[in-house]
Amino acid sequence: MIEFDWDWAFAWEVLPLLLDACLITLQATLLGSMLAIVMGLLLALLRRSRWKTVSYSAYWWMEFVRSTPLLVQIYFLYYVAPEWGLNMSPMMTGVIALGMHYGAYLSEVFRSGIDGVGKGQWEASIALNLSPYRTYRDVILPQALRSMIPASGNYIIAMFKETPQLSAITLLEMLQLAKIMGSENFRYLEPFTLVGLIYLVLSLAASTGIRLAERRFPKEGFTLS
Amino acid sequence: MTDYAIEFDKVTKRFGDNLLFENFDLKIKQNEIVSIIGSSGSGKSTLLRILMTLETIDAGMVRVQGESLWHMQKNGAWQPANERHLHRMRGQLGMVFQHFNLFPHMTVLRNITEAPMHVLGQSKETARAQALELLRLVGLEDKADAFPSELSGGQKQRVGIARALAMKPSILLLDEITSALDPELVDEVLEVIRKLAAEDAFTMILVTHEMYFAREISDRVCFFDAGKVVEEGPPEQIFNQPEHERTRAFLSSFLSV
């Protein structure tokens, strides 16, 4: 029989430390998703450019980023980029890797959200002589946002769950800490179980939050100014 | 000011392999009200869309208030207009759409003030005062804070007209503005156009299926068929004594419906 002895004392000892490390995880997720949103929007807009070179470059960048593993990108930024003089801390590397990776996915979400806004809205904007900036900001994006919320939210939760990959470049996030605790005490059950539970609770809370945000998002009256 | 608000000079327009206009000519005088009638696919709406810069042309020249719309002169040579030129030219034009194309997430007031504030640089107060005045003109002063979804089709279209007028165009393009409306709502929209026509301050082109209205309001009626003006003239002539066989056929099909 497999022995399954849960040590409550040890669990209570590692939990506060894991929660501290969770802040690092959350920080990487938060900064990473901010960068991903900016990157995603930028890529989505570039792909709509009427200059073919620009739209194709954006398209191939997106394909390239989505077709290579996140872990390879993380290693590349951390171990190869310094050879070109680009030295970054593990946190900085992680934020940039997550932001770029998920920015490529988000660009597809943003693009289909923008495409979902009817042709008539663009035509009215031209007829009213609105600049492209005003058209996006005041007319298109506020209407596209509602349809972008669920998928973007899911990608950001996915990003959150990918943060353990940053342990590969020595970022002291939750999983990395659990590994250290485990090897120091020769007990892995409690730290790894707790890490899993913390991810579970936070992911469930976040997806509930997204559903609420989607439902509460006003059908009308939402403008960016 | 030039005699003609709009001139189409040997304009060619293709959609893929499909040739819609070939050497198309049309001149519209200042403050003239022209109705364009004809079956669907005859190029009526495309004419308006070319003027509103929603469709390009393949050859020829379009002039708006004497100035070339789709071309600009640089070092004496004509070249395709850039965005800046188009932006300037659009200032003369306003368009009302068949399907209204109101901004659904904005209040009626914001629909009307958006462009005056951000394109003409009007202050919020000026834009608001002007919008309320226009809403009074179209009989919707009590709907300033409503959203488009709370309005009937006729009300939406009246907002559409107010929104176009807020940009102070000299030329108003009305693209089948009553076609998407329930019959009982058509009149409230046409009433607004009647008022505008009486002001005699705009050049108006109406693409319409409202034959009685076209007859009542127009200085001139053009019958379009397959990208050509088959017949044109004062409304009495077109509706009472159409000369062309196809005009007669079109009008009789309309009156029998």
Short mmCIF file of N, CA, C and O in Angstrom, two decimals, chain A residues 50 119-121 123-131 134 138-139 142-143 219-223 225, chain B residues 49 52-54 87 90-91 93 97 101-106 110 114-115 118-119 147 149 163 167:
data_model
loop_
_atom_site.label_atom_id
_atom_site.label_comp_id
_atom_site.label_asym_id
_atom_site.label_seq_id
_atom_site.Cartn_x
_atom_site.Cartn_y
_atom_site.Cartn_z
N ARG A 50 -2.77 48.92 -44.03
CA ARG A 50 -2.96 48.71 -45.47
C ARG A 50 -1.62 48.47 -46.16
O ARG A 50 -1.57 48.11 -47.31
N LYS A 119 -19.41 46.83 -40.52
CA LYS A 119 -18.81 47.70 -41.54
C LYS A 119 -19.42 49.11 -41.48
O LYS A 119 -18.73 50.11 -41.72
N GLY A 120 -20.69 49.17 -41.15
CA GLY A 120 -21.38 50.46 -41.09
C GLY A 120 -20.77 51.43 -40.09
O GLY A 120 -20.81 52.64 -40.28
N GLN A 121 -20.19 50.88 -39.02
CA GLN A 121 -19.57 51.74 -38.01
C GLN A 121 -18.32 52.42 -38.56
O GLN A 121 -18.05 53.58 -38.28
N GLU A 123 -17.85 52.98 -41.78
CA GLU A 123 -18.29 53.91 -42.82
C GLU A 123 -18.83 55.20 -42.22
O GLU A 123 -18.56 56.29 -42.72
N ALA A 124 -19.58 55.06 -41.13
CA ALA A 124 -20.08 56.27 -40.46
C ALA A 124 -18.91 57.10 -39.95
O ALA A 124 -18.93 58.33 -40.03
N SER A 125 -17.88 56.44 -39.46
CA SER A 125 -16.71 57.17 -38.95
C SER A 125 -16.01 57.93 -40.07
O SER A 125 -15.57 59.07 -39.86
N ILE A 126 -15.91 57.31 -41.24
CA ILE A 126 -15.30 58.01 -42.38
C ILE A 126 -16.19 59.18 -42.79
O ILE A 126 -15.70 60.30 -43.00
N ALA A 127 -17.49 58.92 -42.87
CA ALA A 127 -18.40 59.99 -43.30
C ALA A 127 -18.35 61.18 -42.34
O ALA A 127 -18.54 62.31 -42.74
N LEU A 128 -18.09 60.90 -41.06
CA LEU A 128 -17.99 61.99 -40.08
C LEU A 128 -16.57 62.52 -39.99
O LEU A 128 -16.28 63.37 -39.16
N ASN A 129 -15.70 61.99 -40.84
CA ASN A 129 -14.33 62.50 -40.93
C ASN A 129 -13.50 62.25 -39.67
O ASN A 129 -12.53 62.97 -39.40
N LEU A 130 -13.90 61.26 -38.87
CA LEU A 130 -13.11 60.95 -37.67
C LEU A 130 -11.75 60.40 -38.08
O LEU A 130 -11.64 59.65 -39.05
N SER A 131 -10.72 60.75 -37.35
CA SER A 131 -9.38 60.23 -37.64
C SER A 131 -9.34 58.74 -37.28
O SER A 131 -10.17 58.27 -36.51
N ARG A 134 -9.37 58.32 -33.52
CA ARG A 134 -10.70 58.53 -32.91
C ARG A 134 -11.63 57.38 -33.23
O ARG A 134 -12.46 56.97 -32.41
N ASP A 138 -12.95 55.77 -30.00
CA ASP A 138 -14.31 56.14 -29.58
C ASP A 138 -15.38 55.23 -30.17
O ASP A 138 -16.44 55.08 -29.57
N VAL A 139 -15.12 54.67 -31.35
CA VAL A 139 -16.19 53.92 -32.02
C VAL A 139 -15.96 52.41 -31.97
O VAL A 139 -16.82 51.66 -31.51
N PRO A 142 -14.54 50.41 -28.02
CA PRO A 142 -15.55 50.23 -26.97
C PRO A 142 -16.58 49.17 -27.34
O PRO A 142 -17.07 48.47 -26.46
N GLN A 143 -16.89 49.04 -28.63
CA GLN A 143 -17.87 48.03 -29.03
C GLN A 143 -17.24 46.65 -29.10
O GLN A 143 -17.92 45.65 -28.89
N LYS A 219 -24.17 47.00 -22.02
CA LYS A 219 -24.45 46.81 -23.45
C LYS A 219 -24.26 48.13 -24.18
O LYS A 219 -23.91 48.18 -25.34
N GLU A 220 -24.56 49.21 -23.49
CA GLU A 220 -24.38 50.51 -24.11
C GLU A 220 -23.89 51.49 -23.06
O GLU A 220 -23.93 51.20 -21.88
N GLY A 221 -23.42 52.60 -23.52
CA GLY A 221 -22.97 53.62 -22.59
C GLY A 221 -21.52 53.48 -22.22
O GLY A 221 -20.96 54.33 -21.54
N PHE A 222 -20.87 52.39 -22.69
CA PHE A 222 -19.45 52.26 -22.37
C PHE A 222 -18.62 53.00 -23.41
O PHE A 222 -18.66 52.68 -24.58
N THR A 223 -17.90 54.01 -22.96
CA THR A 223 -16.98 54.71 -23.85
C THR A 223 -15.65 54.85 -23.14
O THR A 223 -15.59 54.71 -21.91
N SER A 225 -13.97 57.49 -22.83
CA SER A 225 -13.73 58.85 -22.30
C SER A 225 -15.03 59.42 -21.77
O SER A 225 -16.09 58.97 -22.14
N ARG B 49 -21.43 56.62 -52.56
CA ARG B 49 -20.30 56.09 -51.80
C ARG B 49 -18.98 56.59 -52.37
O ARG B 49 -18.02 56.79 -51.63
N MET B 52 -18.61 60.01 -50.93
CA MET B 52 -18.28 60.02 -49.50
C MET B 52 -16.92 59.39 -49.24
O MET B 52 -16.53 59.17 -48.11
N THR B 53 -16.20 59.08 -50.30
CA THR B 53 -14.86 58.44 -50.26
C THR B 53 -14.91 57.04 -49.65
O THR B 53 -13.92 56.56 -49.10
N LEU B 54 -16.07 56.39 -49.75
CA LEU B 54 -16.15 55.00 -49.26
C LEU B 54 -15.78 54.02 -50.37
O LEU B 54 -15.51 52.86 -50.10
N HIS B 87 -9.44 63.96 -46.26
CA HIS B 87 -9.98 64.48 -45.00
C HIS B 87 -10.55 65.89 -45.22
O HIS B 87 -11.64 66.20 -44.77
N ARG B 90 -13.74 65.77 -47.42
CA ARG B 90 -14.93 65.23 -46.75
C ARG B 90 -15.66 66.29 -45.94
O ARG B 90 -16.83 66.12 -45.62
N GLY B 91 -14.95 67.36 -45.60
CA GLY B 91 -15.58 68.44 -44.85
C GLY B 91 -16.79 69.03 -45.56
O GLY B 91 -17.67 69.62 -44.92
N LEU B 93 -18.95 67.22 -47.26
CA LEU B 93 -19.95 66.19 -47.50
C LEU B 93 -20.51 65.60 -46.22
O LEU B 93 -19.81 65.45 -45.22
N PHE B 97 -27.26 57.16 -43.87
CA PHE B 97 -27.20 55.79 -44.37
C PHE B 97 -28.55 55.07 -44.27
O PHE B 97 -29.35 55.36 -43.39
N ASN B 101 -26.47 53.43 -39.13
CA ASN B 101 -25.08 53.38 -38.67
C ASN B 101 -24.81 54.32 -37.50
O ASN B 101 -23.74 54.93 -37.42
N LEU B 102 -25.79 54.44 -36.61
CA LEU B 102 -25.52 55.21 -35.39
C LEU B 102 -24.53 54.43 -34.54
O LEU B 102 -24.39 53.22 -34.69
N PHE B 103 -23.86 55.13 -33.64
CA PHE B 103 -22.94 54.46 -32.72
C PHE B 103 -23.77 53.94 -31.54
O PHE B 103 -24.24 54.74 -30.73
N PRO B 104 -23.94 52.62 -31.44
CA PRO B 104 -24.92 52.09 -30.49
C PRO B 104 -24.54 52.28 -29.02
O PRO B 104 -25.39 52.27 -28.16
N HIS B 105 -23.24 52.46 -28.77
CA HIS B 105 -22.79 52.58 -27.38
C HIS B 105 -22.80 54.01 -26.90
O HIS B 105 -22.45 54.27 -25.75
N MET B 106 -23.15 54.94 -27.76
CA MET B 106 -23.17 56.35 -27.36
C MET B 106 -24.61 56.86 -27.27
O MET B 106 -25.47 56.40 -28.02
N ARG B 110 -24.20 62.26 -27.74
CA ARG B 110 -22.79 61.99 -28.03
C ARG B 110 -22.60 61.58 -29.50
O ARG B 110 -21.60 61.93 -30.11
N GLU B 114 -19.85 63.93 -31.16
CA GLU B 114 -18.54 63.27 -31.30
C GLU B 114 -17.67 63.91 -32.38
O GLU B 114 -16.55 64.35 -32.10
N ALA B 115 -18.18 63.98 -33.59
CA ALA B 115 -17.35 64.50 -34.69
C ALA B 115 -17.12 66.02 -34.59
O ALA B 115 -15.99 66.47 -34.77
N HIS B 118 -14.33 66.39 -32.04
CA HIS B 118 -13.01 65.82 -32.29
C HIS B 118 -12.49 66.05 -33.71
O HIS B 118 -11.34 65.80 -33.99
N VAL B 119 -13.37 66.51 -34.60
CA VAL B 119 -12.90 66.81 -35.96
C VAL B 119 -12.87 68.32 -36.18
O VAL B 119 -11.88 68.87 -36.65
N PHE B 147 -30.34 56.03 -25.73
CA PHE B 147 -29.42 55.28 -26.58
C PHE B 147 -30.17 54.87 -27.86
O PHE B 147 -31.39 54.70 -27.83
N SER B 149 -30.70 52.15 -29.24
CA SER B 149 -31.57 50.98 -29.12
C SER B 149 -32.94 51.32 -28.54
O SER B 149 -33.87 50.54 -28.64
N ARG B 163 -26.91 64.07 -37.02
CA ARG B 163 -25.48 63.80 -36.88
C ARG B 163 -24.71 64.28 -38.12
O ARG B 163 -23.64 64.88 -38.01
N MET B 167 -21.95 68.39 -38.85
CA MET B 167 -20.64 68.64 -39.46
C MET B 167 -20.70 69.75 -40.51
O MET B 167 -19.75 70.00 -41.23
#
